[in-house]
Coordinates of C-alpha atoms and ligand atoms in Angstrom, one line a residue:
M1 CA 54.4 -65.2 36.5
A2 CA 56.0 -62.0 35.2
M3 CA 59.4 -61.2 36.5
P4 CA 60.5 -57.6 37.4
M5 CA 62.8 -56.3 34.8
S6 CA 65.8 -55.9 37.1
V7 CA 65.5 -59.6 38.2
Q8 CA 65.3 -60.7 34.6
T9 CA 68.5 -58.7 33.7
D10 CA 70.3 -60.2 36.7
L11 CA 69.2 -63.6 35.7
D12 CA 70.4 -63.2 32.1
Q13 CA 73.8 -62.0 33.3
Y14 CA 73.9 -64.9 35.8
I15 CA 73.2 -67.5 33.2
H16 CA 75.8 -65.9 30.9
D17 CA 78.4 -65.9 33.7
T18 CA 77.6 -69.5 34.6
L19 CA 78.0 -70.7 31.0
E20 CA 81.2 -68.8 30.7
S21 CA 82.7 -70.3 33.8
Q22 CA 81.8 -73.8 32.6
D23 CA 83.7 -73.1 29.4
V24 CA 86.7 -71.9 31.3
R25 CA 86.6 -75.1 33.3
R26 CA 86.3 -77.2 30.2
I27 CA 89.3 -75.6 28.7
G28 CA 91.2 -75.9 32.0
R29 CA 90.6 -79.7 31.9
F30 CA 92.1 -79.9 28.4
I31 CA 95.1 -77.9 29.5
A32 CA 95.6 -80.1 32.5
A33 CA 95.6 -83.1 30.2
V34 CA 98.3 -81.9 27.9
E35 CA 100.4 -79.6 30.2
P36 CA 99.7 -80.2 33.9
S37 CA 102.4 -77.8 35.1
E38 CA 100.8 -74.9 33.2
L39 CA 97.8 -75.4 35.4
S40 CA 99.8 -75.4 38.6
N41 CA 101.3 -72.0 37.6
D42 CA 97.8 -70.6 37.4
L43 CA 97.4 -71.1 41.1
H44 CA 100.0 -68.4 41.7
P45 CA 98.5 -64.9 41.7
T46 CA 99.6 -62.8 38.7
R47 CA 98.4 -59.5 37.5
R48 CA 98.1 -60.7 34.0
K49 CA 95.1 -62.8 33.2
A50 CA 96.3 -65.2 30.5
S51 CA 93.0 -65.4 28.5
A52 CA 92.1 -61.7 28.3
K53 CA 95.7 -60.3 28.4
Q54 CA 94.3 -57.6 30.5
E55 CA 95.9 -56.0 33.5
L56 CA 94.1 -56.8 36.7
E57 CA 94.2 -54.7 39.8
P58 CA 96.0 -56.6 42.6
I59 CA 93.0 -57.3 44.7
E60 CA 91.1 -58.8 41.7
A61 CA 94.2 -60.8 40.7
L62 CA 94.5 -62.2 44.2
F63 CA 90.8 -62.9 44.4
Q64 CA 90.8 -64.8 41.1
A65 CA 93.8 -66.8 42.1
G66 CA 92.2 -67.6 45.5
E67 CA 89.0 -68.7 43.8
E68 CA 91.0 -71.0 41.5
L69 CA 92.8 -72.4 44.4
F70 CA 89.5 -73.1 46.2
E71 CA 88.0 -74.9 43.3
T72 CA 90.9 -76.7 41.8
E73 CA 91.0 -80.5 42.2
L74 CA 94.5 -80.7 43.8
A75 CA 96.7 -83.3 42.3
V76 CA 100.2 -84.6 42.6
V77 CA 101.7 -81.7 40.6
Y78 CA 100.6 -79.4 43.4
G79 CA 102.2 -81.5 46.1
Y80 CA 99.0 -83.2 47.1
G81 CA 99.3 -85.8 49.9
H82 CA 102.1 -87.1 52.1
E83 CA 104.5 -90.0 51.9
W84 CA 103.8 -91.2 48.4
T85 CA 104.0 -94.9 47.8
P86 CA 104.1 -96.9 44.6
Q87 CA 100.4 -97.4 45.1
G88 CA 99.7 -93.6 45.0
P89 CA 98.9 -91.2 47.9
K90 CA 97.8 -92.8 51.1
M91 CA 94.3 -91.4 51.5
H92 CA 92.8 -91.3 55.0
R93 CA 89.1 -90.7 55.3
V94 CA 89.6 -90.8 59.0
H95 CA 92.4 -88.4 60.1
R96 CA 95.5 -89.7 61.8
G97 CA 95.7 -87.3 64.7
A98 CA 97.2 -84.0 63.8
K99 CA 98.4 -85.2 60.4
G100 CA 94.9 -85.3 59.1
G101 CA 94.0 -87.0 55.8
P102 CA 94.3 -86.4 52.9
D103 CA 90.6 -86.9 52.8
S104 CA 89.4 -84.9 49.7
F105 CA 90.7 -83.2 46.6
S106 CA 89.4 -79.6 46.8
C107 CA 88.1 -77.0 49.2
R108 CA 85.0 -76.8 47.2
S109 CA 84.2 -80.5 47.6
C110 CA 83.2 -79.9 51.3
H111 CA 82.1 -76.2 51.0
H112 CA 79.3 -76.1 48.4
R113 CA 75.9 -76.9 49.9
G114 CA 73.5 -73.9 49.5
G115 CA 75.7 -72.4 46.9
D116 CA 79.4 -71.6 46.3
D117 CA 81.5 -71.5 49.5
G118 CA 78.6 -73.0 51.4
A119 CA 78.3 -75.8 53.9
G120 CA 78.9 -79.5 53.5
E121 CA 76.6 -82.6 53.5
Y122 CA 76.6 -84.9 56.5
N123 CA 78.6 -87.5 54.4
E124 CA 81.2 -84.9 53.8
N125 CA 81.9 -84.5 57.5
A126 CA 85.6 -84.3 58.4
L127 CA 86.6 -87.1 60.7
V128 CA 89.3 -85.4 62.8
A129 CA 91.7 -86.4 65.5
G130 CA 91.2 -90.1 64.9
D131 CA 93.5 -93.1 64.6
G132 CA 93.5 -93.1 60.8
V133 CA 91.3 -96.2 60.6
S134 CA 88.2 -96.4 62.7
V135 CA 85.4 -93.8 62.3
R136 CA 84.5 -94.3 66.0
S137 CA 88.0 -93.1 67.0
A138 CA 87.4 -89.7 65.3
L139 CA 85.4 -86.5 66.1
E140 CA 82.8 -85.7 63.4
R141 CA 82.8 -82.1 62.1
N142 CA 80.4 -80.8 59.5
P143 CA 81.7 -78.2 57.1
P144 CA 80.2 -74.8 57.9
P145 CA 79.4 -72.2 55.2
L146 CA 82.1 -69.5 54.6
Q147 CA 80.1 -66.5 53.6
G148 CA 80.8 -63.4 55.7
A149 CA 84.2 -64.8 56.8
G150 CA 86.0 -61.5 56.2
L151 CA 83.7 -59.5 58.3
L152 CA 83.8 -62.1 61.1
Q153 CA 87.6 -61.9 61.1
I154 CA 87.6 -58.1 61.4
L155 CA 84.9 -58.0 64.0
A156 CA 86.7 -60.6 66.2
S157 CA 89.9 -58.7 66.0
E158 CA 88.2 -55.5 67.1
V159 CA 86.6 -57.3 70.1
T160 CA 90.0 -58.8 70.9
A161 CA 91.6 -55.4 71.0
V162 CA 89.0 -54.2 73.5
L163 CA 89.4 -57.3 75.7
Q164 CA 93.2 -56.9 75.7
N165 CA 93.0 -53.3 76.5
N166 CA 91.4 -54.2 79.8
I167 CA 94.6 -55.8 81.0
S168 CA 97.1 -53.2 79.7
G169 CA 98.9 -50.7 81.8
P170 CA 101.1 -51.1 85.0
P171 CA 100.1 -53.9 87.3
P172 CA 97.9 -53.0 90.3
S173 CA 99.2 -52.9 93.8
E174 CA 96.9 -55.7 95.0
P175 CA 95.1 -58.5 93.1
T176 CA 92.3 -56.9 91.1
K177 CA 89.4 -58.6 89.4
I178 CA 88.8 -57.3 85.8
P179 CA 85.4 -57.9 84.3
L180 CA 85.6 -58.6 80.6
I181 CA 82.5 -57.1 79.0
V182 CA 82.3 -55.9 75.4
Q183 CA 79.1 -54.6 73.7
D184 CA 77.1 -56.2 76.5
V185 CA 78.7 -59.6 76.1
D186 CA 80.1 -60.9 79.3
F187 CA 83.3 -62.9 78.6
G188 CA 83.9 -63.6 82.3
S189 CA 86.7 -62.1 84.3
V190 CA 90.5 -62.3 85.0
T191 CA 92.5 -61.2 88.0
R192 CA 95.5 -59.0 87.6
M193 CA 98.3 -59.7 90.1
P194 CA 100.8 -57.2 91.5
D195 CA 103.7 -59.2 90.0
G196 CA 102.3 -58.5 86.5
T197 CA 100.8 -62.0 86.0
I198 CA 97.2 -62.6 85.2
D199 CA 95.0 -65.3 86.8
T200 CA 92.8 -66.7 84.1
K201 CA 91.5 -69.8 85.8
D202 CA 87.9 -68.6 85.9
L203 CA 87.8 -68.0 82.1
H204 CA 85.8 -70.5 80.0
S205 CA 84.3 -68.6 77.2
I206 CA 87.6 -67.7 75.5
D207 CA 91.2 -68.7 75.7
P208 CA 93.6 -67.2 78.3
D209 CA 95.3 -65.1 75.6
L210 CA 92.0 -63.1 75.3
I211 CA 92.0 -63.6 71.5
V212 CA 88.5 -64.0 70.1
K213 CA 88.6 -67.0 67.7
P214 CA 85.5 -67.0 65.6
F215 CA 86.5 -69.9 63.2
G216 CA 86.0 -73.6 63.9
W217 CA 83.1 -75.1 65.8
K218 CA 85.1 -74.8 69.0
G219 CA 86.4 -71.4 68.2
T220 CA 90.0 -72.3 67.5
H221 CA 91.3 -69.8 65.0
S222 CA 91.3 -66.0 64.7
S223 CA 92.5 -65.6 61.1
L224 CA 91.5 -67.0 57.7
R225 CA 95.1 -67.2 56.7
R226 CA 95.9 -69.7 59.5
F227 CA 92.7 -71.6 59.0
A228 CA 93.2 -72.0 55.3
E229 CA 96.9 -73.0 55.9
E230 CA 95.7 -75.8 58.2
A231 CA 92.9 -76.8 55.9
F232 CA 95.4 -77.4 53.1
Q233 CA 97.5 -79.4 55.4
V234 CA 94.9 -81.6 57.0
H235 CA 92.5 -82.2 54.0
H236 CA 95.0 -82.2 51.1
G237 CA 98.4 -82.8 52.5
M238 CA 99.8 -79.5 51.1
E239 CA 102.2 -78.0 53.5
S240 CA 102.8 -74.3 53.9
S241 CA 106.3 -72.9 53.2
V242 CA 105.7 -70.5 56.1
L243 CA 105.3 -73.3 58.5
G244 CA 108.3 -75.1 57.1
W245 CA 110.3 -71.9 57.6
H246 CA 109.1 -71.5 61.2
R247 CA 109.8 -75.1 61.9
R248 CA 113.3 -74.7 60.7
F249 CA 114.2 -71.6 62.8
F250 CA 111.9 -71.7 65.8
G251 CA 111.0 -75.4 66.3
P252 CA 107.5 -76.7 66.4
Q253 CA 106.0 -74.2 68.9
P254 CA 106.0 -70.8 67.3
M255 CA 104.0 -68.1 69.1
F256 CA 101.6 -67.3 66.3
A257 CA 100.4 -70.8 65.7
S258 CA 97.1 -72.3 66.9
Q259 CA 97.4 -75.4 69.1
A260 CA 96.3 -77.5 66.1
T261 CA 99.0 -76.1 63.9
R262 CA 101.6 -76.7 66.6
D263 CA 100.4 -80.3 66.8
I264 CA 100.8 -80.6 63.0
M265 CA 104.3 -79.2 63.2
G266 CA 105.2 -81.6 65.9
A267 CA 103.8 -84.5 63.9
F268 CA 105.9 -83.7 60.9
S269 CA 109.1 -83.1 62.9
D270 CA 111.7 -85.4 61.4
G271 CA 111.9 -85.0 57.6
D272 CA 113.6 -82.6 55.3
P273 CA 112.6 -79.1 56.7
L274 CA 111.6 -78.0 53.2
D275 CA 109.6 -81.2 52.5
L276 CA 108.3 -82.2 55.9
D277 CA 105.6 -84.5 54.5
R278 CA 108.1 -86.3 52.3
D279 CA 106.2 -86.4 49.1
G280 CA 109.2 -85.0 47.1
V281 CA 107.5 -81.6 46.4
R282 CA 109.0 -78.4 48.0
G283 CA 107.1 -75.1 48.3
E284 CA 103.7 -76.6 48.0
L285 CA 101.8 -73.8 49.5
S286 CA 103.7 -70.5 48.9
E287 CA 103.1 -67.3 50.8
S288 CA 101.4 -65.7 47.8
M289 CA 99.0 -68.6 47.5
L290 CA 98.2 -68.1 51.2
T291 CA 97.6 -64.4 50.6
A292 CA 95.4 -65.2 47.6
I293 CA 93.2 -67.7 49.5
S294 CA 92.9 -65.3 52.5
V295 CA 91.8 -62.4 50.2
Y296 CA 89.3 -64.7 48.5
L297 CA 87.8 -65.9 51.8
A298 CA 87.8 -62.4 53.2
L299 CA 85.9 -61.0 50.2
L300 CA 83.0 -63.5 50.1
P301 CA 79.6 -61.9 50.1
L302 CA 77.8 -61.3 53.4
P303 CA 74.7 -63.3 54.4
T304 CA 71.5 -61.2 54.6
I305 CA 68.1 -61.2 56.2
E306 CA 65.2 -61.6 53.8
P307 CA 61.8 -61.6 55.6
P308 CA 59.0 -63.4 53.7
R309 CA 56.7 -61.1 51.5
A310 CA 53.4 -62.9 52.0
P311 CA 51.5 -60.9 54.8
D312 CA 50.6 -63.9 57.0
L313 CA 54.2 -65.2 56.9
L314 CA 55.5 -61.7 57.6
T315 CA 53.3 -61.7 60.7
A316 CA 54.8 -65.1 61.7
Y317 CA 58.3 -63.7 61.1
R318 CA 57.7 -60.8 63.5
Q319 CA 56.2 -63.2 66.1
G320 CA 59.2 -65.5 65.6
Q321 CA 61.6 -62.6 66.1
A322 CA 60.0 -61.7 69.4
A323 CA 60.1 -65.3 70.5
F324 CA 63.8 -65.6 69.6
H325 CA 64.3 -62.9 72.3
S326 CA 61.7 -64.0 74.8
V327 CA 62.9 -67.7 75.1
G328 CA 66.6 -66.5 75.4
C329 CA 68.1 -67.5 72.1
A330 CA 69.4 -64.0 71.7
S331 CA 71.3 -64.2 74.9
C332 CA 73.9 -66.4 73.1
H333 CA 72.9 -65.8 69.5
K334 CA 73.5 -62.0 69.8
P335 CA 71.7 -60.5 66.8
M336 CA 74.0 -57.5 66.2
W337 CA 77.5 -56.4 66.9
I338 CA 78.9 -53.0 65.9
L339 CA 82.0 -52.8 63.8
S340 CA 84.1 -49.6 63.8
S341 CA 86.3 -50.0 60.8
P342 CA 85.5 -52.1 57.7
T343 CA 89.1 -52.5 56.6
W344 CA 91.5 -55.5 56.9
I345 CA 95.2 -55.6 56.0
E346 CA 96.3 -59.0 54.6
Q347 CA 100.0 -59.2 54.9
S348 CA 102.6 -61.6 53.8
E349 CA 104.9 -62.9 56.5
A350 CA 108.2 -63.2 54.8
Q351 CA 110.6 -60.6 56.2
N352 CA 111.5 -59.1 52.8
S353 CA 108.0 -59.3 51.3
A354 CA 106.2 -56.1 50.4
T355 CA 102.8 -57.8 49.8
R356 CA 100.3 -55.8 51.9
V357 CA 96.8 -55.6 50.6
T358 CA 94.2 -53.4 52.2
L359 CA 90.7 -54.8 51.9
D360 CA 87.7 -52.5 52.3
L361 CA 84.5 -54.6 52.8
R362 CA 82.3 -51.7 51.7
K363 CA 83.6 -51.9 48.1
D364 CA 85.9 -54.9 47.7
I365 CA 83.4 -57.8 48.4
R366 CA 82.8 -59.7 45.2
N367 CA 79.6 -61.4 43.8
G368 CA 77.1 -60.4 46.5
P369 CA 76.1 -58.1 49.2
P370 CA 78.9 -55.9 50.7
L371 CA 78.9 -54.2 54.1
R372 CA 76.1 -51.6 54.1
N373 CA 76.6 -48.0 55.1
R374 CA 77.7 -46.8 58.4
D375 CA 74.9 -46.2 60.8
A376 CA 75.3 -42.8 62.5
E377 CA 73.0 -43.7 65.4
I378 CA 75.1 -46.7 66.5
Q379 CA 78.3 -45.1 65.4
G380 CA 79.5 -48.0 63.4
Y381 CA 78.6 -50.7 60.9
P382 CA 75.9 -53.2 62.1
V383 CA 77.0 -56.8 61.8
L384 CA 74.0 -59.1 62.0
L385 CA 75.8 -62.2 63.2
F386 CA 73.6 -63.9 65.7
S387 CA 76.5 -65.0 67.9
D388 CA 78.1 -63.7 71.1
L389 CA 81.5 -65.0 69.9
R390 CA 81.8 -67.0 73.2
R391 CA 82.1 -70.7 74.0
H392 CA 79.4 -72.3 76.0
D393 CA 78.9 -75.6 77.9
M394 CA 76.3 -77.3 75.7
G395 CA 75.9 -80.3 78.1
S396 CA 76.0 -84.0 77.4
E397 CA 73.5 -83.6 74.5
L398 CA 76.2 -82.1 72.3
S399 CA 79.4 -83.1 74.0
D400 CA 82.2 -84.8 72.1
P401 CA 83.1 -88.2 73.6
P402 CA 85.5 -88.2 76.6
P403 CA 89.1 -87.8 75.3
K404 CA 91.1 -91.1 75.3
T405 CA 94.6 -89.7 75.7
A406 CA 95.8 -86.1 76.4
K407 CA 93.4 -83.6 77.8
P408 CA 92.1 -81.3 75.0
S409 CA 92.7 -77.6 75.5
I410 CA 88.9 -77.0 75.1
A411 CA 86.6 -79.2 77.2
P412 CA 84.5 -81.7 75.2
S413 CA 81.1 -80.1 75.8
Y414 CA 82.2 -76.5 75.0
F415 CA 81.3 -75.0 71.6
L416 CA 81.4 -71.6 70.1
T417 CA 78.0 -70.0 69.6
R418 CA 77.5 -70.7 65.9
P419 CA 76.6 -67.5 64.0
L420 CA 73.1 -68.0 62.6
W421 CA 73.6 -65.7 59.6
G422 CA 73.0 -67.6 56.4
L423 CA 71.3 -70.3 58.4
A424 CA 68.5 -71.1 55.9
D425 CA 71.1 -72.3 53.3
S426 CA 73.5 -74.2 55.6
A427 CA 71.8 -77.4 56.7
P428 CA 72.7 -79.9 58.1
Y429 CA 73.2 -78.2 61.5
L430 CA 75.3 -78.5 64.6
H431 CA 79.0 -79.4 64.8
D432 CA 78.5 -83.0 63.6
G433 CA 75.7 -82.2 61.2
R434 CA 73.2 -84.4 63.1
A435 CA 70.2 -82.1 62.6
V436 CA 68.7 -81.4 59.2
T437 CA 66.0 -79.0 60.5
V438 CA 66.4 -76.0 62.8
A439 CA 63.7 -77.5 65.0
D440 CA 65.9 -80.6 65.6
A441 CA 69.0 -78.4 66.1
I442 CA 67.2 -76.6 69.0
K443 CA 66.1 -79.8 70.6
F444 CA 69.7 -81.0 70.9
H445 CA 70.7 -77.8 72.8
G446 CA 71.6 -78.7 76.4
G447 CA 73.9 -77.4 79.2
E448 CA 73.8 -73.6 79.4
A449 CA 71.1 -73.6 76.7
A450 CA 68.8 -76.1 78.4
E451 CA 66.6 -73.4 79.9
S452 CA 66.1 -71.7 76.6
R453 CA 65.3 -75.1 74.9
R454 CA 62.7 -75.8 77.7
K455 CA 61.1 -72.4 77.1
Y456 CA 61.0 -73.0 73.3
L457 CA 59.4 -76.4 73.8
A458 CA 56.8 -74.9 76.1
L459 CA 55.7 -72.4 73.4
P460 CA 52.5 -73.1 71.5
V461 CA 53.3 -75.0 68.3
E462 CA 52.3 -72.0 66.1
T463 CA 54.9 -69.8 67.9
Q464 CA 57.5 -72.5 67.5
R465 CA 56.8 -72.5 63.8
A466 CA 56.9 -68.7 63.7
L467 CA 60.3 -68.8 65.3
Q468 CA 61.4 -71.2 62.5
V469 CA 60.0 -68.7 59.9
F470 CA 62.2 -66.0 61.5
L471 CA 65.3 -68.3 61.4
M472 CA 64.6 -69.3 57.7
S473 CA 64.8 -65.6 56.8
L474 CA 68.5 -65.6 57.8
S475 CA 69.9 -66.6 54.4
R476 CA 72.3 -65.9 51.5
A477 CA 71.2 -63.2 49.1
S478 CA 68.6 -64.9 46.9
L479 CA 70.1 -63.9 43.5
P480 CA 73.8 -63.3 43.0
E481 CA 74.5 -59.6 42.5
V482 CA 76.4 -59.5 39.3
S483 CA 79.0 -56.8 38.6
Q484 CA 78.4 -54.7 35.5
Ligands
HEC1 C1 86.8 -82.8 54.1 C2 86.0 -81.6 54.1 C3 86.7 -80.2 54.0 C4 87.5 -79.8 53.1 C5 88.1 -80.5 51.9 C6 87.8 -78.4 53.5 N1 87.1 -78.0 54.6 FE1 87.0 -76.2 55.4 N2 86.0 -77.0 57.0 C7 85.6 -78.3 57.1 C8 85.1 -78.5 58.4 C9 84.6 -79.8 59.0 C10 85.2 -77.3 59.1 C11 85.0 -77.0 60.6 C12 86.3 -77.4 61.3 C13 86.3 -77.2 62.8 O1 85.3 -76.9 63.4 O2 87.3 -77.4 63.4 C14 85.8 -76.3 58.2 C15 85.9 -75.0 58.4 C16 86.5 -74.1 57.5 C17 86.7 -72.7 57.8 C18 86.2 -71.9 59.1 C19 84.7 -71.6 58.9 C20 84.0 -71.2 60.2 O3 83.2 -70.3 60.2 O4 84.3 -71.8 61.2 C21 87.3 -72.1 56.7 C22 87.7 -70.7 56.6 C23 87.6 -73.2 55.8 N3 87.0 -74.4 56.3 C24 88.2 -73.1 54.6 C25 88.6 -74.2 53.8 C26 89.6 -74.1 52.7 C27 90.3 -72.8 52.3 C28 89.7 -75.4 52.2 C29 90.6 -75.8 51.1 C30 92.0 -75.7 51.4 C31 88.8 -76.2 53.0 N4 88.2 -75.5 54.0 C32 88.7 -77.6 52.7 C33 85.7 -79.2 56.1 C34 86.4 -79.2 55.0
HEC2 C1 73.9 -71.0 75.9 C2 74.0 -70.5 74.6 C3 72.9 -70.8 73.6 C4 71.6 -70.6 73.6 C5 70.8 -70.0 74.8 C6 71.0 -71.0 72.4 N1 72.0 -71.5 71.5 FE1 71.8 -72.1 69.6 N2 73.8 -72.7 69.6 C7 74.7 -72.5 70.7 C8 75.9 -73.2 70.4 C9 77.2 -73.2 71.2 C10 75.7 -73.8 69.1 C11 76.7 -74.7 68.4 C12 76.5 -76.1 68.9 C13 77.3 -77.1 68.1 O1 78.3 -76.8 67.6 O2 77.0 -78.3 68.1 C14 74.4 -73.5 68.7 C15 73.8 -73.9 67.5 C16 72.6 -73.5 67.0 C17 72.0 -73.9 65.8 C18 72.7 -74.6 64.7 C19 73.5 -73.7 63.8 C20 74.3 -74.3 62.7 O3 74.7 -73.6 61.8 O4 74.6 -75.6 62.8 C21 70.8 -73.3 65.7 C22 69.8 -73.4 64.5 C23 70.5 -72.6 67.0 N3 71.6 -72.8 67.8 C24 69.4 -72.0 67.3 C25 69.1 -71.6 68.6 C26 67.8 -71.1 69.0 C27 66.6 -71.0 68.1 C28 67.8 -70.9 70.3 C29 66.7 -70.5 71.2 C30 65.6 -71.5 71.4 C31 69.2 -71.1 70.7 N4 69.9 -71.6 69.7 C32 69.7 -71.0 72.0 C33 74.5 -71.8 71.8 C34 73.2 -71.4 72.3

């Protein structure tokens, strides 16, 4: 079949880039063999690219260093692992509580299915919060895809600002119930008290701090920086200098940290403050590395919607889209949010650091679709996310097992509405990766989604299939867009 000219050119360029990156990797392996510390220096962002001796603009330099960090197989020279023994690093496929693994050697090893920075296979599930030995003691978590992460971070921070604005100003003279509704999503309500306190006991869909946390299956993190920091710690045993510093001055409970990070800091409480995991390496994960990985994650391409071209499939797509609304999927998987500002400032946390990078998702996204133009009618940028950014009770069908010890901060049956953008390329589905098709994923919905599932199952089989055609059009861009 003849290929349109533009596709052919894209393809040539793509093959060229792929071969070139293979070469770079090959050379990298040789360098690692003769001079391992050379390679670890490469993980630190610099403006000068050694091979081309060409000045890079700061965002490009950070992006490249972040990509390197994401793909590198982390070894002892980088501070991999904890508590080295003469037998080598103690690997833990099953996490030991907050301490995690290490369970793998690179970010990429779990985030690759469906393409770069994608999802993970079922057998790559992280086995978190376990006893370090038995799989049954742990919670299974399937690696989600990472595309669009930057836009998700910015959107969540805008929604947080609106939520928090609801409770600002002087306290009311009598207890006042405040509904928390943003862009038609009902996050519940809180009650403001005359003494300035806020009663949040009726809140289930987000945390009492009213910060929308779009990352993690349970909605545990609001920033890519903190998520990546934790991922390095739990999967690779590489500890962040920032955490070490905070541990030293503020103890294990700093304000900014997520509950999971506080738990990690508590777990590593006794050693040398600069080498908490006692592997003899200090400064394993520097601030500039954290900035690089955050910039990298923030600038990953956005998922797209690619309806089928064949006329009968296109008809099915339209029917499926209508069914998505009529059976109530859209009530949780909100198709569109509106973003006001496409910029994000990634900032280093050290007091004397001047690193401050402003990312603009309209032009800075690499290797794929960026944010499209502002839509005058909706007065903002459409974000086709398919999530309401809330947590829901998904019933016994999807619940984690009852906790054995301390009560978890998020109830076992509550999960964040998973964004469905990029869905076609991110199987297997659900938090533990138990479903390989979307039809199966829908069948496991329970709790607040039970009614929607019932309506879906009552549809004629052709309409169910049409709904699946619609879902399969939520995908990654089909060909990488290559920069000229
Ligand atoms: C052993 C497999 C594994 C490795 C290695 C791994 N991840 Fe993940 N990643 C996961 C799992 C599982 C989740 C979901 C965790 C959860 O829900 O709490 C996740 C979630 C994420 C998320 C949040 C995505 C979202 O939409 O919720 C980011 C960002 C991320 N990982 C980045 C990284 C980075 C950066 C590295 C390397 C430092 C890394 N991951 C290494 C398994 C892995
Ligand atoms: C009450 C809210 C709610 C409703 C209604 C709902 N979902 Fe979900 N959906 C969720 C949550 C929460 C998850 C994540 C579950 C988990 O982590 O195991 C999810 C996960 C999914 C997934 C898996 C995504 C992935 O990446 O793993 C698919 C597919 C999906 N939903 C499709 C649908 C469809 C189609 C409908 C309508 C028939 C629907 N959902 C109705 C809340 C809902």
